[in-house]
Short mmCIF file of C-alpha atoms and ligand atoms in Angstrom, two decimals:
data_model
loop_
_atom_site.label_atom_id
_atom_site.label_comp_id
_atom_site.label_asym_id
_atom_site.label_seq_id
_atom_site.Cartn_x
_atom_site.Cartn_y
_atom_site.Cartn_z
CA UNK A 21 23.85 1.92 6.59
CA UNK A 22 23.30 0.89 2.98
CA UNK A 23 21.20 2.92 0.56
CA UNK A 24 20.10 2.68 -3.06
CA UNK A 25 20.65 5.83 -5.11
CA UNK A 26 18.79 6.25 -8.39
CA UNK A 27 19.07 9.06 -10.92
CA UNK A 28 15.74 8.55 -12.61
CA UNK A 29 14.07 9.46 -15.85
CA UNK A 30 16.24 7.28 -18.13
CA UNK A 31 14.31 4.82 -20.28
CA UNK A 32 15.48 1.21 -19.99
CA UNK A 33 16.06 -1.39 -22.69
CA UNK A 34 17.63 -4.82 -23.17
CA UNK A 35 17.15 -8.17 -21.48
CA UNK A 36 16.69 -9.19 -17.86
CA UNK A 37 16.64 -12.79 -16.60
CA UNK A 38 14.38 -13.82 -13.73
CA UNK A 39 15.98 -15.85 -10.92
CA UNK A 40 14.61 -18.83 -8.98
CA UNK A 41 11.49 -18.31 -6.86
CA UNK A 42 12.08 -16.90 -3.39
CA UNK A 43 8.86 -18.34 -2.00
CA UNK A 44 9.82 -21.79 -3.28
CA UNK A 45 13.41 -21.84 -2.15
CA UNK A 46 12.56 -20.74 1.40
CA UNK A 47 10.50 -23.93 1.72
CA UNK A 48 12.72 -26.20 -0.41
CA UNK A 49 15.72 -25.65 1.87
CA UNK A 50 13.95 -26.68 5.12
CA UNK A 51 12.28 -29.56 3.18
CA UNK A 52 15.73 -31.06 2.62
CA UNK A 53 15.89 -31.89 6.34
CA UNK A 54 13.39 -34.68 5.61
CA UNK A 55 15.84 -36.45 3.26
CA UNK A 56 18.35 -39.00 4.48
CA UNK A 57 20.87 -38.02 1.86
CA UNK A 58 22.34 -35.17 -0.24
CA UNK A 59 19.93 -32.91 -2.16
CA UNK A 60 21.06 -30.53 -4.92
CA UNK A 61 19.04 -27.41 -5.74
CA UNK A 62 19.75 -25.56 -9.00
CA UNK A 63 18.51 -22.08 -9.87
CA UNK A 64 18.86 -20.84 -6.29
CA UNK A 65 18.41 -17.03 -6.20
CA UNK A 66 21.16 -14.87 -4.64
CA UNK A 67 18.98 -13.33 -1.92
CA UNK A 68 19.68 -12.77 1.75
CA UNK A 69 16.80 -15.04 2.84
CA UNK A 70 18.75 -17.95 1.30
CA UNK A 71 21.91 -16.91 3.18
CA UNK A 72 19.94 -16.87 6.47
CA UNK A 73 18.44 -20.32 5.83
CA UNK A 74 21.80 -21.78 4.85
CA UNK A 75 23.29 -20.41 8.08
CA UNK A 76 20.47 -21.98 10.13
CA UNK A 77 20.92 -25.33 8.34
CA UNK A 78 24.66 -25.27 9.13
CA UNK A 79 23.99 -24.49 12.81
CA UNK A 80 21.73 -27.56 12.90
CA UNK A 81 24.53 -29.74 11.55
CA UNK A 82 23.87 -29.89 7.78
CA UNK A 83 26.82 -29.99 5.41
CA UNK A 84 26.39 -27.23 2.83
CA UNK A 85 28.15 -26.45 -0.43
CA UNK A 86 26.75 -23.25 -2.01
CA UNK A 87 28.31 -22.03 -5.26
CA UNK A 88 26.71 -19.72 -7.81
CA UNK A 89 23.10 -20.85 -8.20
CA UNK A 90 23.74 -24.39 -6.98
CA UNK A 91 23.14 -25.39 -3.39
CA UNK A 92 24.06 -28.88 -2.19
CA UNK A 93 22.88 -29.85 1.27
CA UNK A 94 23.61 -33.09 3.10
CA UNK A 95 21.09 -33.20 5.97
CA UNK A 96 22.10 -36.60 7.35
CA UNK A 97 23.79 -35.13 10.47
CA UNK A 98 21.08 -32.55 11.23
CA UNK A 99 19.92 -32.47 14.84
CA UNK A 100 16.74 -30.96 16.20
CA UNK A 101 18.39 -28.41 18.47
CA UNK A 102 16.59 -25.29 19.74
CA UNK A 103 16.98 -22.56 17.14
CA UNK A 104 18.00 -19.16 18.53
CA UNK A 105 15.25 -16.52 18.25
CA UNK A 106 17.49 -13.86 16.61
CA UNK A 107 18.32 -15.99 13.58
CA UNK A 108 14.87 -17.41 13.10
CA UNK A 109 12.89 -14.20 13.44
CA UNK A 110 14.89 -12.54 10.66
CA UNK A 111 12.64 -14.28 8.16
CA UNK A 112 8.98 -15.19 8.02
CA UNK A 113 9.52 -18.49 6.24
CA UNK A 114 11.48 -19.91 9.18
CA UNK A 115 8.14 -21.50 10.11
CA UNK A 116 8.91 -24.25 7.58
CA UNK A 117 11.40 -25.64 10.10
CA UNK A 118 8.41 -26.59 12.27
CA UNK A 119 7.01 -28.94 9.62
CA UNK A 120 10.30 -30.44 8.49
CA UNK A 121 11.80 -30.97 11.97
CA UNK A 122 8.52 -32.40 13.29
CA UNK A 123 8.34 -34.68 10.25
CA UNK A 124 11.83 -36.03 10.71
CA UNK A 125 12.33 -36.03 14.49
CA UNK A 126 8.81 -35.86 15.91
CA UNK A 127 9.80 -32.69 17.80
CA UNK A 128 11.09 -29.16 17.26
CA UNK A 129 11.93 -26.04 19.30
CA UNK A 130 11.98 -23.01 17.04
CA UNK A 131 11.73 -19.22 17.58
CA UNK A 132 8.61 -17.46 16.41
CA UNK A 133 8.82 -16.30 12.78
CA UNK A 134 9.63 -12.75 11.64
CA UNK A 135 9.60 -11.27 8.15
CA UNK A 136 7.83 -8.31 6.60
CA UNK A 137 5.35 -6.34 8.68
CA UNK A 138 2.12 -6.60 6.71
CA UNK A 139 -0.16 -6.38 9.71
CA UNK A 140 -1.12 -9.47 11.71
CA UNK A 141 0.27 -12.70 10.21
CA UNK A 142 -1.01 -15.51 12.41
CA UNK A 143 0.20 -19.14 12.25
CA UNK A 144 -2.87 -20.68 13.87
CA UNK A 145 -3.64 -22.82 10.79
CA UNK A 146 -0.14 -24.32 10.83
CA UNK A 147 -0.50 -25.22 14.52
CA UNK A 148 -4.02 -26.59 14.09
CA UNK A 149 -2.77 -28.93 11.36
CA UNK A 150 0.18 -30.14 13.48
CA UNK A 151 -2.19 -30.75 16.40
CA UNK A 152 -4.55 -32.72 14.16
CA UNK A 153 -1.55 -34.92 13.30
CA UNK A 154 -0.90 -35.58 16.99
CA UNK A 155 1.55 -32.81 17.97
CA UNK A 156 1.45 -30.89 21.24
CA UNK A 157 2.28 -27.19 21.08
CA UNK A 158 3.80 -25.25 23.98
CA UNK A 159 5.56 -21.90 24.30
CA UNK A 160 8.89 -21.36 26.05
CA UNK A 161 9.65 -17.61 26.07
CA UNK A 162 10.12 -16.55 22.46
CA UNK A 163 10.37 -20.17 21.30
CA UNK A 164 7.69 -22.63 20.41
CA UNK A 165 8.03 -26.31 21.24
CA UNK A 166 6.25 -28.91 19.13
CA UNK A 167 6.27 -32.59 19.97
CA UNK A 168 4.44 -35.59 18.52
CA UNK A 169 2.68 -37.27 21.47
CA UNK A 170 3.49 -40.76 20.16
CA UNK A 171 7.00 -39.89 18.92
CA UNK A 172 5.76 -39.75 15.32
CA UNK A 173 2.99 -37.76 13.68
CA UNK A 174 -0.01 -39.60 12.28
CA UNK A 175 -2.06 -38.87 9.16
CA UNK A 176 -5.15 -36.67 9.55
CA UNK A 177 -7.98 -35.04 7.63
CA UNK A 178 -7.39 -31.30 7.70
CA UNK A 179 -9.64 -28.51 6.49
CA UNK A 180 -7.93 -25.11 6.14
CA UNK A 181 -10.33 -22.35 7.31
CA UNK A 182 -8.41 -19.84 5.19
CA UNK A 183 -6.44 -20.53 2.02
CA UNK A 184 -2.84 -20.31 3.25
CA UNK A 185 0.37 -20.95 1.31
CA UNK A 186 2.47 -21.39 4.44
CA UNK A 187 0.04 -23.67 6.27
CA UNK A 188 -0.46 -25.85 3.17
CA UNK A 189 3.28 -26.34 2.64
CA UNK A 190 4.00 -26.84 6.34
CA UNK A 191 1.29 -29.51 6.57
CA UNK A 192 2.75 -31.27 3.52
CA UNK A 193 6.20 -31.22 5.10
CA UNK A 194 4.96 -32.63 8.39
CA UNK A 195 2.75 -35.27 6.73
CA UNK A 196 5.37 -36.62 4.34
CA UNK A 197 6.92 -38.92 6.95
CA UNK A 198 3.85 -39.27 9.19
CA UNK A 199 2.22 -42.61 9.87
CA UNK A 200 -0.70 -42.97 7.42
CA UNK A 201 -2.63 -40.73 5.08
CA UNK A 202 -3.20 -36.96 5.38
CA UNK A 203 -5.77 -35.05 3.34
CA UNK A 204 -5.58 -31.23 3.12
CA UNK A 205 -8.83 -29.62 2.03
CA UNK A 206 -9.11 -25.99 0.90
CA UNK A 207 -5.38 -26.12 0.18
CA UNK A 208 -3.61 -23.16 -1.45
CA UNK A 209 -2.84 -23.71 -5.16
CA UNK A 210 0.24 -21.53 -5.72
CA UNK A 211 2.90 -22.81 -8.17
CA UNK A 212 5.38 -22.84 -5.27
CA UNK A 213 3.30 -25.56 -3.61
CA UNK A 214 3.66 -27.75 -6.70
CA UNK A 215 7.41 -27.06 -6.64
CA UNK A 216 7.77 -28.24 -3.03
CA UNK A 217 5.61 -31.34 -3.73
CA UNK A 218 7.79 -32.12 -6.77
CA UNK A 219 10.96 -32.01 -4.67
CA UNK A 220 9.37 -34.16 -1.93
CA UNK A 221 8.04 -36.71 -4.44
CA UNK A 222 11.47 -36.91 -6.09
CA UNK A 223 12.82 -37.61 -2.58
CA UNK A 224 10.38 -40.55 -2.37
CA UNK A 225 7.25 -38.95 -0.87
CA UNK A 226 3.72 -39.83 -2.02
CA UNK A 227 1.94 -36.51 -2.56
CA UNK A 228 -0.96 -36.14 -4.98
CA UNK A 229 -3.07 -33.14 -5.94
CA UNK A 230 -0.59 -30.29 -5.32
CA UNK A 231 -1.85 -27.34 -7.37
CA UNK A 232 -5.49 -28.25 -6.62
CA UNK A 233 -7.45 -27.52 -3.45
CA UNK A 234 -7.27 -31.12 -2.20
CA UNK A 235 -3.83 -32.57 -1.49
CA UNK A 236 -3.33 -36.16 -0.34
CA UNK A 237 -0.13 -37.34 1.34
CA UNK A 238 0.58 -41.01 2.07
CA UNK A 239 3.26 -41.01 4.76
CA UNK A 240 6.51 -42.89 4.07
CA UNK A 241 9.24 -44.05 6.47
CA UNK A 242 12.30 -42.61 4.74
CA UNK A 243 13.22 -40.17 1.99
CA UNK A 244 16.34 -40.10 -0.15
CA UNK A 245 18.47 -37.46 -1.92
CA UNK A 246 17.71 -35.97 -5.35
CA UNK A 247 18.36 -33.02 -7.73
CA UNK A 248 15.83 -30.23 -8.22
CA UNK A 249 15.53 -27.12 -10.39
CA UNK A 250 13.79 -24.23 -8.59
CA UNK A 251 10.92 -22.70 -10.63
CA UNK A 252 11.30 -19.09 -11.87
CA UNK A 253 10.13 -16.36 -9.51
CA UNK A 254 6.75 -15.18 -10.84
CA UNK A 255 6.76 -12.17 -8.51
CA UNK A 256 10.20 -11.04 -9.64
CA UNK A 257 9.04 -11.59 -13.25
CA UNK A 258 5.94 -9.47 -12.65
CA UNK A 259 8.04 -6.76 -11.01
CA UNK A 260 10.32 -6.49 -14.07
CA UNK A 261 7.41 -6.67 -16.53
CA UNK A 262 5.61 -3.82 -14.72
CA UNK A 263 8.85 -1.85 -14.53
CA UNK A 264 9.46 -2.41 -18.25
CA UNK A 265 5.94 -1.19 -19.07
CA UNK A 266 6.42 1.89 -16.88
CA UNK A 267 9.89 3.03 -17.98
CA UNK A 268 11.03 0.69 -20.77
CA UNK A 269 11.90 1.34 -24.37
CA UNK A 270 11.62 -2.36 -25.27
CA UNK A 271 12.60 -4.85 -22.55
CA UNK A 272 12.66 -8.63 -22.77
CA UNK A 273 12.10 -10.45 -19.47
CA UNK A 274 13.42 -14.02 -19.74
CA UNK A 275 13.00 -17.22 -17.67
CA UNK A 276 9.27 -16.50 -17.30
CA UNK A 277 6.52 -19.10 -17.00
CA UNK A 278 3.53 -17.31 -18.54
CA UNK A 279 1.03 -19.75 -16.98
CA UNK A 280 2.07 -18.53 -13.51
CA UNK A 281 1.26 -14.92 -14.41
CA UNK A 282 -2.05 -15.14 -16.27
CA UNK A 283 -4.14 -12.89 -13.98
CA UNK A 284 -1.33 -10.32 -13.84
CA UNK A 285 -0.91 -10.29 -17.63
CA UNK A 286 -4.68 -10.02 -18.07
CA UNK A 287 -4.63 -6.85 -15.90
CA UNK A 288 -1.79 -5.38 -17.97
CA UNK A 289 -3.78 -6.09 -21.14
CA UNK A 290 -6.80 -4.36 -19.61
CA UNK A 291 -4.55 -1.30 -19.11
CA UNK A 292 -3.55 -1.47 -22.77
CA UNK A 293 0.03 -2.66 -22.20
CA UNK A 294 1.52 -4.00 -25.44
CA UNK A 295 3.71 -7.06 -25.08
CA UNK A 296 4.59 -10.31 -26.85
CA UNK A 297 4.53 -13.62 -25.05
CA UNK A 298 7.34 -15.91 -26.20
CA UNK A 299 8.11 -19.48 -25.13
CA UNK A 300 9.83 -18.61 -21.85
CA UNK A 301 10.04 -14.83 -22.13
CA UNK A 302 7.86 -11.74 -22.41
CA UNK A 303 8.84 -8.78 -24.56
CA UNK A 304 7.39 -5.51 -23.27
CA UNK A 305 7.18 -2.61 -25.73
CA UNK A 306 7.33 1.11 -24.99
CA UNK A 307 3.84 2.10 -23.79
CA UNK A 308 1.53 5.03 -24.47
CA UNK A 309 -1.93 6.02 -23.27
CA UNK A 310 -2.43 3.38 -20.62
CA UNK A 311 -5.79 3.15 -18.89
CA UNK A 312 -6.28 3.13 -15.09
CA UNK A 313 -7.65 -0.18 -13.74
CA UNK A 314 -8.93 -1.53 -10.44
CA UNK A 315 -7.00 -4.35 -8.74
CA UNK A 316 -8.27 -6.79 -6.17
CA UNK A 317 -5.84 -9.37 -4.83
CA UNK A 318 -6.89 -12.95 -4.05
CA UNK A 319 -5.27 -16.38 -3.61
CA UNK A 320 -3.75 -18.04 -6.70
CA UNK A 321 -4.79 -18.08 -9.53
CA UNK A 322 -6.11 -14.60 -8.63
CA UNK A 323 -4.05 -11.42 -8.73
CA UNK A 324 -1.10 -11.98 -6.33
CA UNK A 325 -0.91 -9.75 -3.27
CA UNK A 326 2.87 -9.75 -3.76
CA UNK A 327 2.46 -7.99 -7.13
CA UNK A 328 0.11 -5.27 -5.96
CA UNK A 329 2.88 -2.98 -4.68
CA UNK A 330 5.41 -3.56 -7.52
CA UNK A 331 2.61 -2.77 -10.00
CA UNK A 332 1.60 0.53 -8.33
CA UNK A 333 4.20 2.76 -10.09
CA UNK A 334 2.95 1.49 -13.46
CA UNK A 335 -0.65 2.27 -12.46
CA UNK A 336 0.46 5.81 -11.68
CA UNK A 337 1.39 6.34 -15.35
CA UNK A 338 -2.15 5.49 -16.53
CA UNK A 339 -4.99 7.87 -17.37
CA UNK A 340 -7.92 8.06 -14.99
CA UNK A 341 -8.83 6.87 -11.50
CA UNK A 342 -8.29 3.40 -10.12
CA UNK A 343 -8.32 1.47 -6.87
CA UNK A 344 -6.34 -1.36 -5.26
CA UNK A 345 -7.96 -3.63 -2.69
CA UNK A 346 -5.73 -6.20 -0.99
CA UNK A 347 -8.02 -8.90 0.40
CA UNK A 348 -5.09 -10.97 1.74
CA UNK A 349 -3.15 -8.29 3.64
CA UNK A 350 -5.22 -5.13 4.04
CA UNK A 351 -2.28 -3.40 5.78
CA UNK A 352 -0.09 -3.84 2.70
CA UNK A 353 -0.20 -0.11 1.93
CA UNK A 354 3.12 1.16 3.27
CA UNK A 355 4.31 2.18 -0.19
CA UNK A 356 1.47 4.70 -0.55
CA UNK A 357 2.85 7.57 1.61
CA UNK A 358 6.28 7.11 0.02
CA UNK A 359 4.81 7.37 -3.51
CA UNK A 360 2.87 10.46 -2.40
CA UNK A 361 6.17 11.93 -1.16
CA UNK A 362 7.42 11.53 -4.74
CA UNK A 363 4.49 13.58 -6.00
CA UNK A 364 1.96 10.86 -6.83
CA UNK A 365 -1.76 11.44 -6.47
CA UNK A 366 -2.37 8.35 -4.35
CA UNK A 367 -4.00 7.86 -0.95
CA UNK A 368 -5.69 5.34 1.32
CA UNK A 369 -9.45 5.84 1.54
CA UNK A 370 -11.60 3.53 3.64
CA UNK A 371 -9.13 0.61 3.52
CA UNK A 372 -8.46 0.82 -0.22
CA UNK A 373 -5.78 2.54 -2.25
CA UNK A 374 -7.07 5.21 -4.63
CA UNK A 375 -4.94 6.79 -7.36
CA UNK A 376 -5.44 9.31 -10.16
CA UNK A 377 -3.19 9.54 -13.19
CA UNK A 378 -1.14 10.17 -15.10
CA UNK A 379 1.53 11.27 -12.61
CA UNK A 380 4.96 12.78 -13.03
CA UNK A 381 7.11 11.64 -10.14
CA UNK A 382 10.04 13.54 -8.71
CA UNK A 383 12.98 12.01 -6.86
CA UNK A 384 12.88 12.03 -3.05
CA UNK A 385 14.30 10.41 0.07
CA UNK A 386 12.13 7.38 0.78
CA UNK A 387 12.13 4.31 3.00
CA UNK A 388 11.49 0.66 2.08
CA UNK A 389 9.11 -0.66 4.76
CA UNK A 390 8.86 -4.19 3.39
CA UNK A 391 10.12 -6.27 0.47
CA UNK A 392 7.48 -5.51 -2.15
CA UNK A 393 7.06 -1.86 -1.08
CA UNK A 394 10.82 -1.62 -1.64
CA UNK A 395 10.46 -2.98 -5.17
CA UNK A 396 7.76 -0.39 -5.84
CA UNK A 397 10.10 2.38 -4.68
CA UNK A 398 12.88 1.18 -6.99
CA UNK A 399 10.53 1.36 -10.00
CA UNK A 400 9.17 4.74 -8.89
CA UNK A 401 12.76 6.02 -8.48
CA UNK A 402 13.62 4.89 -12.01
CA UNK A 403 10.54 6.74 -13.36
CA UNK A 404 11.06 9.92 -11.35
CA UNK A 405 12.90 13.05 -12.50
CA UNK A 406 16.01 13.60 -10.38
CA UNK A 407 17.59 11.69 -7.54
CA UNK A 408 15.86 9.15 -5.31
CA UNK A 409 17.49 7.78 -2.19
CA UNK A 410 16.00 4.58 -0.74
CA UNK A 411 16.77 3.59 2.84
CA UNK A 412 16.06 0.26 4.63
CA UNK A 413 17.14 -1.62 1.53
CA UNK A 414 17.79 -4.85 3.49
CA UNK A 415 14.13 -5.64 2.82
CA UNK A 416 14.70 -5.45 -0.95
CA UNK A 417 17.83 -7.62 -0.86
CA UNK A 418 15.87 -10.32 1.03
CA UNK A 419 13.95 -11.14 -2.12
CA UNK A 420 15.40 -9.64 -5.33
CA UNK A 421 18.54 -11.37 -6.61
CA UNK A 422 21.23 -9.04 -8.01
CA UNK A 423 18.68 -6.26 -8.48
CA UNK A 424 21.27 -3.48 -8.84
CA UNK A 425 23.28 -5.35 -11.51
CA UNK A 426 20.15 -6.43 -13.40
CA UNK A 427 18.87 -2.85 -13.60
CA UNK A 428 22.30 -1.44 -14.51
CA UNK A 429 22.38 -3.92 -17.41
CA UNK A 430 19.10 -2.40 -18.62
CA UNK A 431 20.77 1.03 -18.60
CA UNK A 432 19.51 2.31 -15.23
CA UNK A 433 21.56 4.83 -13.26
CA UNK A 434 21.30 2.96 -9.95
CA UNK A 435 23.86 2.13 -7.30
CA UNK A 436 24.11 0.74 -3.81
CA UNK A 437 26.19 2.80 -1.44
CA UNK A 438 27.53 2.02 2.02
CA UNK A 439 27.67 4.85 4.54
C1 UD1 B 18 3.02 -16.46 1.54
C2 UD1 B 18 4.16 -15.77 0.84
C3 UD1 B 18 3.91 -14.27 0.75
C4 UD1 B 18 2.54 -13.98 0.17
C5 UD1 B 18 1.45 -14.78 0.89
C6 UD1 B 18 0.09 -14.65 0.24
C7 UD1 B 18 6.04 -17.16 1.40
C8 UD1 B 18 7.31 -17.30 2.14
N1 UD1 B 18 5.38 -16.02 1.57
O1 UD1 B 18 3.01 -15.97 2.87
O2 UD1 B 18 4.92 -13.70 -0.06
O3 UD1 B 18 2.26 -12.60 0.27
O4 UD1 B 18 1.79 -16.18 0.90
O5 UD1 B 18 0.15 -15.05 -1.08
O6 UD1 B 18 5.66 -18.01 0.63
N2 UD1 B 18 -3.51 -16.83 7.76
C9 UD1 B 18 -4.18 -17.13 8.92
N3 UD1 B 18 -3.67 -18.12 9.73
C10 UD1 B 18 -2.54 -18.81 9.41
C11 UD1 B 18 -1.87 -18.51 8.21
C12 UD1 B 18 -2.38 -17.50 7.40
O7 UD1 B 18 -5.20 -16.52 9.23
O8 UD1 B 18 -2.16 -19.69 10.18
C13 UD1 B 18 -4.03 -15.76 6.86
C14 UD1 B 18 -3.05 -14.59 6.70
O9 UD1 B 18 -3.18 -13.64 7.72
C15 UD1 B 18 -3.42 -14.05 5.33
C16 UD1 B 18 -3.90 -15.31 4.58
O10 UD1 B 18 -4.17 -16.30 5.57
O11 UD1 B 18 -4.50 -13.16 5.42
C17 UD1 B 18 -2.89 -15.86 3.60
O12 UD1 B 18 -1.63 -16.01 4.23
P1 UD1 B 18 -0.58 -17.14 3.79
O13 UD1 B 18 -0.94 -17.64 2.44
O14 UD1 B 18 -0.43 -18.10 4.89
O15 UD1 B 18 0.74 -16.27 3.71
P2 UD1 B 18 2.20 -16.78 3.97
O16 UD1 B 18 2.30 -18.23 3.68
O17 UD1 B 18 2.68 -16.30 5.29
#
């Protein structure tokens, strides 16, 4: 078993560089299946979700060369073979194989997706969109089989009942090589969606409107290879900015696109966090007298649900009472009992998180229950007096590239141990 050990209470300083976006790369890799030729991705983050996707691509017949942050994939020999449940259910974003395999081959047999347990995470919108494009959906044990009735999907007019990142991207993937025009209404507007559309368009797709709530895709017959730079991870950036505000003595977070973080930065300003926005970096000063605030998550450009947990330790340093309401995943509260175990005045009352500050945390044995809860525990451990031991760290390594090294470079006493 692997654990993270932190001796907390040390203030951090220096520079930390943000890696490529996890939520982009997990869709960019399956998207490559749609190309007829080699695609090169630069800025690929060193996270275990990428390793899992690369392994799945190789099983399907792709030729892969992965060195440093550069991933070259030749998908020309890929075959639509049934994907074993064990591999697929290790990550939520495996659902992007539905869209890309359907788009290229007109059929796919893929295990049901896994990922973090944030309460119910349905995929009904994905399936509804595929069906609107002429696919038939059937279940075979733990696998799902999708097949275009006419051998190839056709364009369709699709209205998303709920704003969904996954369903928007999956529909784009499936529609790219469909016959005719697809319109997605009430589409999600996350920066990752623009990133996937940019890759697809550079491969020869005709996608317009990504980043707005109406996306139009004119289907094309073939797509070619290209090069693509993955956008910076706004959630990783937010995690380090919050961490720097909580326990920093002057930390510069680099490779940041400020425009992707506006609602998050606005919340920090409301708390009184002092920082300087530079061209592609944010310098966070040492903070004093922060004010408690209320947070309500919503789809982009609202406050990201993925930043709610990493921001919680910072909130605990503020004066007063505040609440967190997650309107996307109301069960995203697993970090709360762990923070309480470290001495925080935080609880769940009537479906919302309520905290009172300021808090002085003490080190404890805690458990990462999901990716972002894990990030929150790392920050809390760095703030706490004494030793914190975090178990279940596989969740953290799924989404934070080189997190131990990055924090050590900032002066943290943190290590990963194998038992
Ligand atoms: C993506 C992100 C995840 C983030 C989430 C919300 C990836 C790999 N993951 O997840 O980090 O927390 O967006 O920003 O990009 N829903 C349905 N039916 C569906 C699909 C979704 O009802 O078919 C609901 C969900 O239960 C949730 C809401 O829609 O309440 C938004 O979910 P969605 O945007 O789809 O999340 P993911 O794409 O899975």
